[in-house]
Amino acid sequence: MNTLRNRRLYIGMIAIAVVYILYVTFMNFIHDPQATAFLGHKVSLKRSVNTVIWLPVMMVHIIFACVAMLAGAVNFSSLVLTRYRTFHRVNGYLYVIAVCIVDITSGYMAPFATGGKINSMAFNFINLIWLLMTIAAVVFIKRKQVMKHRKWMIRSYVFCYTNLFIHLLTYLASKGIGLPYVTSYTIGVYGATVINILLAEWIIRRVLPRIE
């Protein structure tokens, strides 16, 4: 029964990742490649956005965020872990590289965050803890501490869904409650951070024991 439930959870995670990647790809590379709608919300910034640099950086950010989301999801497969260990290891390093690139590009874009400094600080905090969690996962697997590696990978991987949670909460606050977009976006940024941390700990305590 637990095996079936775990399989369903994994398939659900893969489905969410694939659907979101397709959505993000369509919205940012086909529907609005100039990010006109998103940039329209960046008002009252102390620094003007240089779109000649900002847009390519954002595209790189999106591409590697999708790579991290997909690579991380694949590596949680028990089939990949048990039968394709070399691929699992190489794919794991791909995930680490993708996280680093996402962090670097996010670091560039953070000063231009919608909502100003309060959200810039939040994104810098997210970048820092995501990188530290990912490094912790690498360190523990190097030490052959598999269970600790899994736990820190879970904590790291949930941050791949930060943008999804930000936009979901922003939509609910702005469209559902009627709050101003900038206020809603700030709620989304901080709310997503809390969700990521709580979700990871819930998975570690409630789902991981059934997999062991």
PDB file of N, CA, C and O in Angstrom, residues 3-62:
ATOM      1  N   THR A   3       3.935   1.447  -1.026  1.00  0.00           N
ATOM      2  CA  THR A   3       4.639   1.526  -2.304  1.00  0.00           C
ATOM      3  C   THR A   3       3.764   2.178  -3.358  1.00  0.00           C
ATOM      4  O   THR A   3       4.228   3.031  -4.129  1.00  0.00           O
ATOM      5  N   LEU A   4       2.493   1.796  -3.397  1.00  0.00           N
ATOM      6  CA  LEU A   4       1.556   2.370  -4.360  1.00  0.00           C
ATOM      7  C   LEU A   4       1.362   3.852  -4.097  1.00  0.00           C
ATOM      8  O   LEU A   4       1.350   4.674  -5.027  1.00  0.00           O
ATOM      9  N   ARG A   5       1.222   4.215  -2.816  1.00  0.00           N
ATOM     10  CA  ARG A   5       1.030   5.623  -2.460  1.00  0.00           C
ATOM     11  C   ARG A   5       2.260   6.444  -2.842  1.00  0.00           C
ATOM     12  O   ARG A   5       2.139   7.537  -3.385  1.00  0.00           O
ATOM     13  N   ASN A   6       3.444   5.907  -2.560  1.00  0.00           N
ATOM     14  CA  ASN A   6       4.680   6.610  -2.902  1.00  0.00           C
ATOM     15  C   ASN A   6       4.814   6.785  -4.407  1.00  0.00           C
ATOM     16  O   ASN A   6       5.281   7.827  -4.883  1.00  0.00           O
ATOM     17  N   ARG A   7       4.410   5.757  -5.161  1.00  0.00           N
ATOM     18  CA  ARG A   7       4.473   5.841  -6.615  1.00  0.00           C
ATOM     19  C   ARG A   7       3.534   6.935  -7.124  1.00  0.00           C
ATOM     20  O   ARG A   7       3.881   7.706  -8.020  1.00  0.00           O
ATOM     21  N   ARG A   8       2.366   7.000  -6.525  1.00  0.00           N
ATOM     22  CA  ARG A   8       1.411   8.037  -6.930  1.00  0.00           C
ATOM     23  C   ARG A   8       1.927   9.434  -6.593  1.00  0.00           C
ATOM     24  O   ARG A   8       1.764  10.369  -7.383  1.00  0.00           O
ATOM     25  N   LEU A   9       2.544   9.573  -5.422  1.00  0.00           N
ATOM     26  CA  LEU A   9       3.126  10.861  -5.040  1.00  0.00           C
ATOM     27  C   LEU A   9       4.220  11.269  -6.007  1.00  0.00           C
ATOM     28  O   LEU A   9       4.319  12.436  -6.405  1.00  0.00           O
ATOM     29  N   TYR A  10       5.040  10.302  -6.400  1.00  0.00           N
ATOM     30  CA  TYR A  10       6.142  10.599  -7.314  1.00  0.00           C
ATOM     31  C   TYR A  10       5.614  10.984  -8.689  1.00  0.00           C
ATOM     32  O   TYR A  10       6.087  11.961  -9.295  1.00  0.00           O
ATOM     33  N   ILE A  11       4.637  10.233  -9.172  1.00  0.00           N
ATOM     34  CA  ILE A  11       4.041  10.553 -10.477  1.00  0.00           C
ATOM     35  C   ILE A  11       3.392  11.930 -10.436  1.00  0.00           C
ATOM     36  O   ILE A  11       3.492  12.709 -11.387  1.00  0.00           O
ATOM     37  N   GLY A  12       2.742  12.235  -9.308  1.00  0.00           N
ATOM     38  CA  GLY A  12       2.129  13.555  -9.153  1.00  0.00           C
ATOM     39  C   GLY A  12       3.167  14.663  -9.198  1.00  0.00           C
ATOM     40  O   GLY A  12       2.957  15.706  -9.827  1.00  0.00           O
ATOM     41  N   MET A  13       4.314  14.434  -8.529  1.00  0.00           N
ATOM     42  CA  MET A  13       5.389  15.430  -8.532  1.00  0.00           C
ATOM     43  C   MET A  13       5.934  15.634  -9.940  1.00  0.00           C
ATOM     44  O   MET A  13       6.146  16.772 -10.377  1.00  0.00           O
ATOM     45  N   ILE A  14       6.149  14.539 -10.666  1.00  0.00           N
ATOM     46  CA  ILE A  14       6.639  14.627 -12.038  1.00  0.00           C
ATOM     47  C   ILE A  14       5.643  15.380 -12.914  1.00  0.00           C
ATOM     48  O   ILE A  14       6.025  16.240 -13.727  1.00  0.00           O
ATOM     49  N   ALA A  15       4.349  15.075 -12.734  1.00  0.00           N
ATOM     50  CA  ALA A  15       3.309  15.729 -13.538  1.00  0.00           C
ATOM     51  C   ALA A  15       3.294  17.236 -13.290  1.00  0.00           C
ATOM     52  O   ALA A  15       3.215  18.037 -14.234  1.00  0.00           O
ATOM     53  N   ILE A  16       3.373  17.634 -12.017  1.00  0.00           N
ATOM     54  CA  ILE A  16       3.388  19.061 -11.680  1.00  0.00           C
ATOM     55  C   ILE A  16       4.614  19.738 -12.291  1.00  0.00           C
ATOM     56  O   ILE A  16       4.515  20.821 -12.875  1.00  0.00           O
ATOM     57  N   ALA A  17       5.768  19.077 -12.188  1.00  0.00           N
ATOM     58  CA  ALA A  17       7.005  19.644 -12.730  1.00  0.00           C
ATOM     59  C   ALA A  17       6.912  19.830 -14.239  1.00  0.00           C
ATOM     60  O   ALA A  17       7.246  20.898 -14.767  1.00  0.00           O
ATOM     61  N   VAL A  18       6.430  18.807 -14.946  1.00  0.00           N
ATOM     62  CA  VAL A  18       6.340  18.879 -16.409  1.00  0.00           C
ATOM     63  C   VAL A  18       5.339  19.942 -16.857  1.00  0.00           C
ATOM     64  O   VAL A  18       5.637  20.756 -17.745  1.00  0.00           O
ATOM     65  N   VAL A  19       4.175  19.954 -16.217  1.00  0.00           N
ATOM     66  CA  VAL A  19       3.149  20.940 -16.585  1.00  0.00           C
ATOM     67  C   VAL A  19       3.660  22.356 -16.327  1.00  0.00           C
ATOM     68  O   VAL A  19       3.475  23.259 -17.158  1.00  0.00           O
ATOM     69  N   TYR A  20       4.310  22.551 -15.186  1.00  0.00           N
ATOM     70  CA  TYR A  20       4.806  23.894 -14.866  1.00  0.00           C
ATOM     71  C   TYR A  20       5.922  24.316 -15.817  1.00  0.00           C
ATOM     72  O   TYR A  20       5.974  25.473 -16.244  1.00  0.00           O
ATOM     73  N   ILE A  21       6.811  23.398 -16.171  1.00  0.00           N
ATOM     74  CA  ILE A  21       7.873  23.705 -17.121  1.00  0.00           C
ATOM     75  C   ILE A  21       7.287  24.109 -18.475  1.00  0.00           C
ATOM     76  O   ILE A  21       7.741  25.084 -19.102  1.00  0.00           O
ATOM     77  N   LEU A  22       6.285  23.375 -18.929  1.00  0.00           N
ATOM     78  CA  LEU A  22       5.628  23.713 -20.195  1.00  0.00           C
ATOM     79  C   LEU A  22       4.958  25.080 -20.114  1.00  0.00           C
ATOM     80  O   LEU A  22       5.033  25.883 -21.056  1.00  0.00           O
ATOM     81  N   TYR A  23       4.308  25.359 -18.991  1.00  0.00           N
ATOM     82  CA  TYR A  23       3.641  26.651 -18.792  1.00  0.00           C
ATOM     83  C   TYR A  23       4.652  27.798 -18.804  1.00  0.00           C
ATOM     84  O   TYR A  23       4.459  28.806 -19.503  1.00  0.00           O
ATOM     85  N   VAL A  24       5.727  27.633 -18.051  1.00  0.00           N
ATOM     86  CA  VAL A  24       6.755  28.678 -17.963  1.00  0.00           C
ATOM     87  C   VAL A  24       7.410  28.895 -19.330  1.00  0.00           C
ATOM     88  O   VAL A  24       7.663  30.040 -19.737  1.00  0.00           O
ATOM     89  N   THR A  25       7.677  27.811 -20.032  1.00  0.00           N
ATOM     90  CA  THR A  25       8.278  27.914 -21.367  1.00  0.00           C
ATOM     91  C   THR A  25       7.374  28.682 -22.313  1.00  0.00           C
ATOM     92  O   THR A  25       7.832  29.580 -23.045  1.00  0.00           O
ATOM     93  N   PHE A  26       6.095  28.353 -22.303  1.00  0.00           N
ATOM     94  CA  PHE A  26       5.144  29.043 -23.188  1.00  0.00           C
ATOM     95  C   PHE A  26       5.025  30.512 -22.838  1.00  0.00           C
ATOM     96  O   PHE A  26       5.109  31.385 -23.717  1.00  0.00           O
ATOM     97  N   MET A  27       4.847  30.816 -21.552  1.00  0.00           N
ATOM     98  CA  MET A  27       4.620  32.192 -21.128  1.00  0.00           C
ATOM     99  C   MET A  27       5.836  33.084 -21.384  1.00  0.00           C
ATOM    100  O   MET A  27       5.684  34.244 -21.778  1.00  0.00           O
ATOM    101  N   ASN A  28       7.036  32.554 -21.189  1.00  0.00           N
ATOM    102  CA  ASN A  28       8.227  33.393 -21.253  1.00  0.00           C
ATOM    103  C   ASN A  28       8.961  33.372 -22.589  1.00  0.00           C
ATOM    104  O   ASN A  28       9.700  34.313 -22.891  1.00  0.00           O
ATOM    105  N   PHE A  29       8.767  32.333 -23.376  1.00  0.00           N
ATOM    106  CA  PHE A  29       9.485  32.254 -24.643  1.00  0.00           C
ATOM    107  C   PHE A  29       8.572  32.411 -25.861  1.00  0.00           C
ATOM    108  O   PHE A  29       9.062  32.657 -26.957  1.00  0.00           O
ATOM    109  N   ILE A  30       7.266  32.273 -25.662  1.00  0.00           N
ATOM    110  CA  ILE A  30       6.334  32.368 -26.786  1.00  0.00           C
ATOM    111  C   ILE A  30       5.326  33.497 -26.574  1.00  0.00           C
ATOM    112  O   ILE A  30       5.193  34.404 -27.399  1.00  0.00           O
ATOM    113  N   HIS A  31       4.600  33.450 -25.454  1.00  0.00           N
ATOM    114  CA  HIS A  31       3.527  34.418 -25.207  1.00  0.00           C
ATOM    115  C   HIS A  31       4.050  35.828 -24.953  1.00  0.00           C
ATOM    116  O   HIS A  31       3.547  36.802 -25.525  1.00  0.00           O
ATOM    117  N   ASP A  32       5.056  35.955 -24.077  1.00  0.00           N
ATOM    118  CA  ASP A  32       5.559  37.287 -23.714  1.00  0.00           C
ATOM    119  C   ASP A  32       7.080  37.243 -23.536  1.00  0.00           C
ATOM    120  O   ASP A  32       7.590  37.389 -22.426  1.00  0.00           O
ATOM    121  N   PRO A  33       7.820  37.066 -24.647  1.00  0.00           N
ATOM    122  CA  PRO A  33       9.277  36.925 -24.535  1.00  0.00           C
ATOM    123  C   PRO A  33       9.987  38.188 -24.054  1.00  0.00           C
ATOM    124  O   PRO A  33      11.129  38.114 -23.595  1.00  0.00           O
ATOM    125  N   GLN A  34       9.321  39.324 -24.139  1.00  0.00           N
ATOM    126  CA  GLN A  34       9.906  40.575 -23.655  1.00  0.00           C
ATOM    127  C   GLN A  34       9.529  40.856 -22.197  1.00  0.00           C
ATOM    128  O   GLN A  34       9.904  41.902 -21.651  1.00  0.00           O
ATOM    129  N   ALA A  35       8.787  39.938 -21.594  1.00  0.00           N
ATOM    130  CA  ALA A  35       8.371  40.059 -20.189  1.00  0.00           C
ATOM    131  C   ALA A  35       7.675  41.387 -19.918  1.00  0.00           C
ATOM    132  O   ALA A  35       7.837  41.992 -18.852  1.00  0.00           O
ATOM    133  N   THR A  36       6.888  41.836 -20.882  1.00  0.00           N
ATOM    134  CA  THR A  36       6.218  43.136 -20.773  1.00  0.00           C
ATOM    135  C   THR A  36       5.301  43.212 -19.562  1.00  0.00           C
ATOM    136  O   THR A  36       5.327  44.195 -18.807  1.00  0.00           O
ATOM    137  N   ALA A  37       4.501  42.170 -19.359  1.00  0.00           N
ATOM    138  CA  ALA A  37       3.544  42.169 -18.247  1.00  0.00           C
ATOM    139  C   ALA A  37       4.272  42.187 -16.904  1.00  0.00           C
ATOM    140  O   ALA A  37       3.914  42.952 -15.997  1.00  0.00           O
ATOM    141  N   PHE A  38       5.305  41.359 -16.771  1.00  0.00           N
ATOM    142  CA  PHE A  38       6.035  41.272 -15.501  1.00  0.00           C
ATOM    143  C   PHE A  38       6.790  42.561 -15.216  1.00  0.00           C
ATOM    144  O   PHE A  38       6.773  43.074 -14.093  1.00  0.00           O
ATOM    145  N   LEU A  39       7.450  43.106 -16.227  1.00  0.00           N
ATOM    146  CA  LEU A  39       8.195  44.350 -16.049  1.00  0.00           C
ATOM    147  C   LEU A  39       7.277  45.524 -15.734  1.00  0.00           C
ATOM    148  O   LEU A  39       7.687  46.483 -15.081  1.00  0.00           O
ATOM    149  N   GLY A  40       6.022  45.419 -16.177  1.00  0.00           N
ATOM    150  CA  GLY A  40       5.055  46.484 -15.926  1.00  0.00           C
ATOM    151  C   GLY A  40       4.754  46.685 -14.456  1.00  0.00           C
ATOM    152  O   GLY A  40       4.285  47.759 -14.047  1.00  0.00           O
ATOM    153  N   HIS A  41       5.025  45.663 -13.647  1.00  0.00           N
ATOM    154  CA  HIS A  41       4.779  45.764 -12.203  1.00  0.00           C
ATOM    155  C   HIS A  41       5.978  46.320 -11.440  1.00  0.00           C
ATOM    156  O   HIS A  41       5.883  46.568 -10.245  1.00  0.00           O
ATOM    157  N   LYS A  42       7.105  46.493 -12.125  1.00  0.00           N
ATOM    158  CA  LYS A  42       8.319  46.976 -11.453  1.00  0.00           C
ATOM    159  C   LYS A  42       8.328  48.502 -11.447  1.00  0.00           C
ATOM    160  O   LYS A  42       8.997  49.152 -12.254  1.00  0.00           O
ATOM    161  N   VAL A  43       7.571  49.041 -10.519  1.00  0.00           N
ATOM    162  CA  VAL A  43       7.463  50.500 -10.403  1.00  0.00           C
ATOM    163  C   VAL A  43       8.188  50.972  -9.139  1.00  0.00           C
ATOM    164  O   VAL A  43       8.388  50.211  -8.198  1.00  0.00           O
ATOM    165  N   SER A  44       8.604  52.218  -9.153  1.00  0.00           N
ATOM    166  CA  SER A  44       9.249  52.856  -7.999  1.00  0.00           C
ATOM    167  C   SER A  44      10.536  52.153  -7.575  1.00  0.00           C
ATOM    168  O   SER A  44      10.884  52.119  -6.385  1.00  0.00           O
ATOM    169  N   LEU A  45      11.268  51.588  -8.535  1.00  0.00           N
ATOM    170  CA  LEU A  45      12.551  50.981  -8.222  1.00  0.00           C
ATOM    171  C   LEU A  45      13.627  52.053  -8.175  1.00  0.00           C
ATOM    172  O   LEU A  45      13.593  53.020  -8.926  1.00  0.00           O
ATOM    173  N   LYS A  46      14.602  51.883  -7.281  1.00  0.00           N
ATOM    174  CA  LYS A  46      15.685  52.846  -7.168  1.00  0.00           C
ATOM    175  C   LYS A  46      16.637  52.746  -8.357  1.00  0.00           C
ATOM    176  O   LYS A  46      17.312  53.707  -8.709  1.00  0.00           O
ATOM    177  N   ARG A  47      16.685  51.543  -8.959  1.00  0.00           N
ATOM    178  CA  ARG A  47      17.547  51.338 -10.124  1.00  0.00           C
ATOM    179  C   ARG A  47      16.678  50.931 -11.303  1.00  0.00           C
ATOM    180  O   ARG A  47      15.834  50.041 -11.168  1.00  0.00           O
ATOM    181  N   SER A  48      16.875  51.569 -12.439  1.00  0.00           N
ATOM    182  CA  SER A  48      16.097  51.218 -13.622  1.00  0.00           C
ATOM    183  C   SER A  48      16.583  49.889 -14.190  1.00  0.00           C
ATOM    184  O   SER A  48      17.762  49.541 -14.076  1.00  0.00           O
ATOM    185  N   VAL A  49      15.681  49.155 -14.803  1.00  0.00           N
ATOM    186  CA  VAL A  49      16.002  47.842 -15.357  1.00  0.00           C
ATOM    187  C   VAL A  49      16.576  48.004 -16.755  1.00  0.00           C
ATOM    188  O   VAL A  49      15.931  48.564 -17.641  1.00  0.00           O
ATOM    189  N   ASN A  50      17.779  47.519 -16.940  1.00  0.00           N
ATOM    190  CA  ASN A  50      18.405  47.507 -18.262  1.00  0.00           C
ATOM    191  C   ASN A  50      17.978  46.214 -18.949  1.00  0.00           C
ATOM    192  O   ASN A  50      18.574  45.157 -18.737  1.00  0.00           O
ATOM    193  N   THR A  51      16.945  46.293 -19.761  1.00  0.00           N
ATOM    194  CA  THR A  51      16.366  45.088 -20.351  1.00  0.00           C
ATOM    195  C   THR A  51      17.317  44.371 -21.299  1.00  0.00           C
ATOM    196  O   THR A  51      17.164  43.167 -21.531  1.00  0.00           O
ATOM    197  N   VAL A  52      18.303  45.091 -21.854  1.00  0.00           N
ATOM    198  CA  VAL A  52      19.273  44.458 -22.751  1.00  0.00           C
ATOM    199  C   VAL A  52      20.052  43.366 -22.009  1.00  0.00           C
ATOM    200  O   VAL A  52      20.396  42.325 -22.581  1.00  0.00           O
ATOM    201  N   ILE A  53      20.312  43.601 -20.724  1.00  0.00           N
ATOM    202  CA  ILE A  53      21.003  42.608 -19.899  1.00  0.00           C
ATOM    203  C   ILE A  53      20.002  41.761 -19.119  1.00  0.00           C
ATOM    204  O   ILE A  53      20.128  40.535 -19.038  1.00  0.00           O
ATOM    205  N   TRP A  54      18.983  42.412 -18.545  1.00  0.00           N
ATOM    206  CA  TRP A  54      18.043  41.733 -17.658  1.00  0.00           C
ATOM    207  C   TRP A  54      17.297  40.599 -18.355  1.00  0.00           C
ATOM    208  O   TRP A  54      17.154  39.505 -17.793  1.00  0.00           O
ATOM    209  N   LEU A  55      16.838  40.828 -19.581  1.00  0.00           N
ATOM    210  CA  LEU A  55      16.063  39.805 -20.293  1.00  0.00           C
ATOM    211  C   LEU A  55      16.873  38.536 -20.567  1.00  0.00           C
ATOM    212  O   LEU A  55      16.401  37.431 -20.261  1.00  0.00           O
ATOM    213  N   PRO A  56      18.098  38.628 -21.125  1.00  0.00           N
ATOM    214  CA  PRO A  56      18.878  37.396 -21.319  1.00  0.00           C
ATOM    215  C   PRO A  56      19.189  36.678 -20.004  1.00  0.00           C
ATOM    216  O   PRO A  56      19.166  35.445 -19.944  1.00  0.00           O
ATOM    217  N   VAL A  57      19.474  37.462 -18.958  1.00  0.00           N
ATOM    218  CA  VAL A  57      19.743  36.858 -17.650  1.00  0.00           C
ATOM    219  C   VAL A  57      18.508  36.111 -17.151  1.00  0.00           C
ATOM    220  O   VAL A  57      18.600  34.997 -16.631  1.00  0.00           O
ATOM    221  N   MET A  58      17.330  36.723 -17.333  1.00  0.00           N
ATOM    222  CA  MET A  58      16.100  36.072 -16.906  1.00  0.00           C
ATOM    223  C   MET A  58      15.860  34.782 -17.690  1.00  0.00           C
ATOM    224  O   MET A  58      15.424  33.762 -17.131  1.00  0.00           O
ATOM    225  N   MET A  59      16.158  34.795 -19.005  1.00  0.00           N
ATOM    226  CA  MET A  59      15.966  33.605 -19.824  1.00  0.00           C
ATOM    227  C   MET A  59      16.880  32.474 -19.360  1.00  0.00           C
ATOM    228  O   MET A  59      16.466  31.315 -19.267  1.00  0.00           O
ATOM    229  N   VAL A  60      18.137  32.801 -19.065  1.00  0.00           N
ATOM    230  CA  VAL A  60      19.067  31.796 -18.535  1.00  0.00           C
ATOM    231  C   VAL A  60      18.561  31.270 -17.192  1.00  0.00           C
ATOM    232  O   VAL A  60      18.603  30.066 -16.921  1.00  0.00           O
ATOM    233  N   HIS A  61      18.067  32.182 -16.370  1.00  0.00           N
ATOM    234  CA  HIS A  61      17.507  31.823 -15.065  1.00  0.00           C
ATOM    235  C   HIS A  61      16.362  30.825 -15.226  1.00  0.00           C
ATOM    236  O   HIS A  61      16.312  29.802 -14.523  1.00  0.00           O
ATOM    237  N   ILE A  62      15.474  31.104 -16.141  1.00  0.00           N
ATOM    238  CA  ILE A  62      14.311  30.235 -16.360  1.00  0.00           C
ATOM    239  C   ILE A  62      14.733  28.864 -16.877  1.00  0.00           C
ATOM    240  O   ILE A  62      14.259  27.823 -16.400  1.00  0.00           O
TER     241      ILE A  62
END
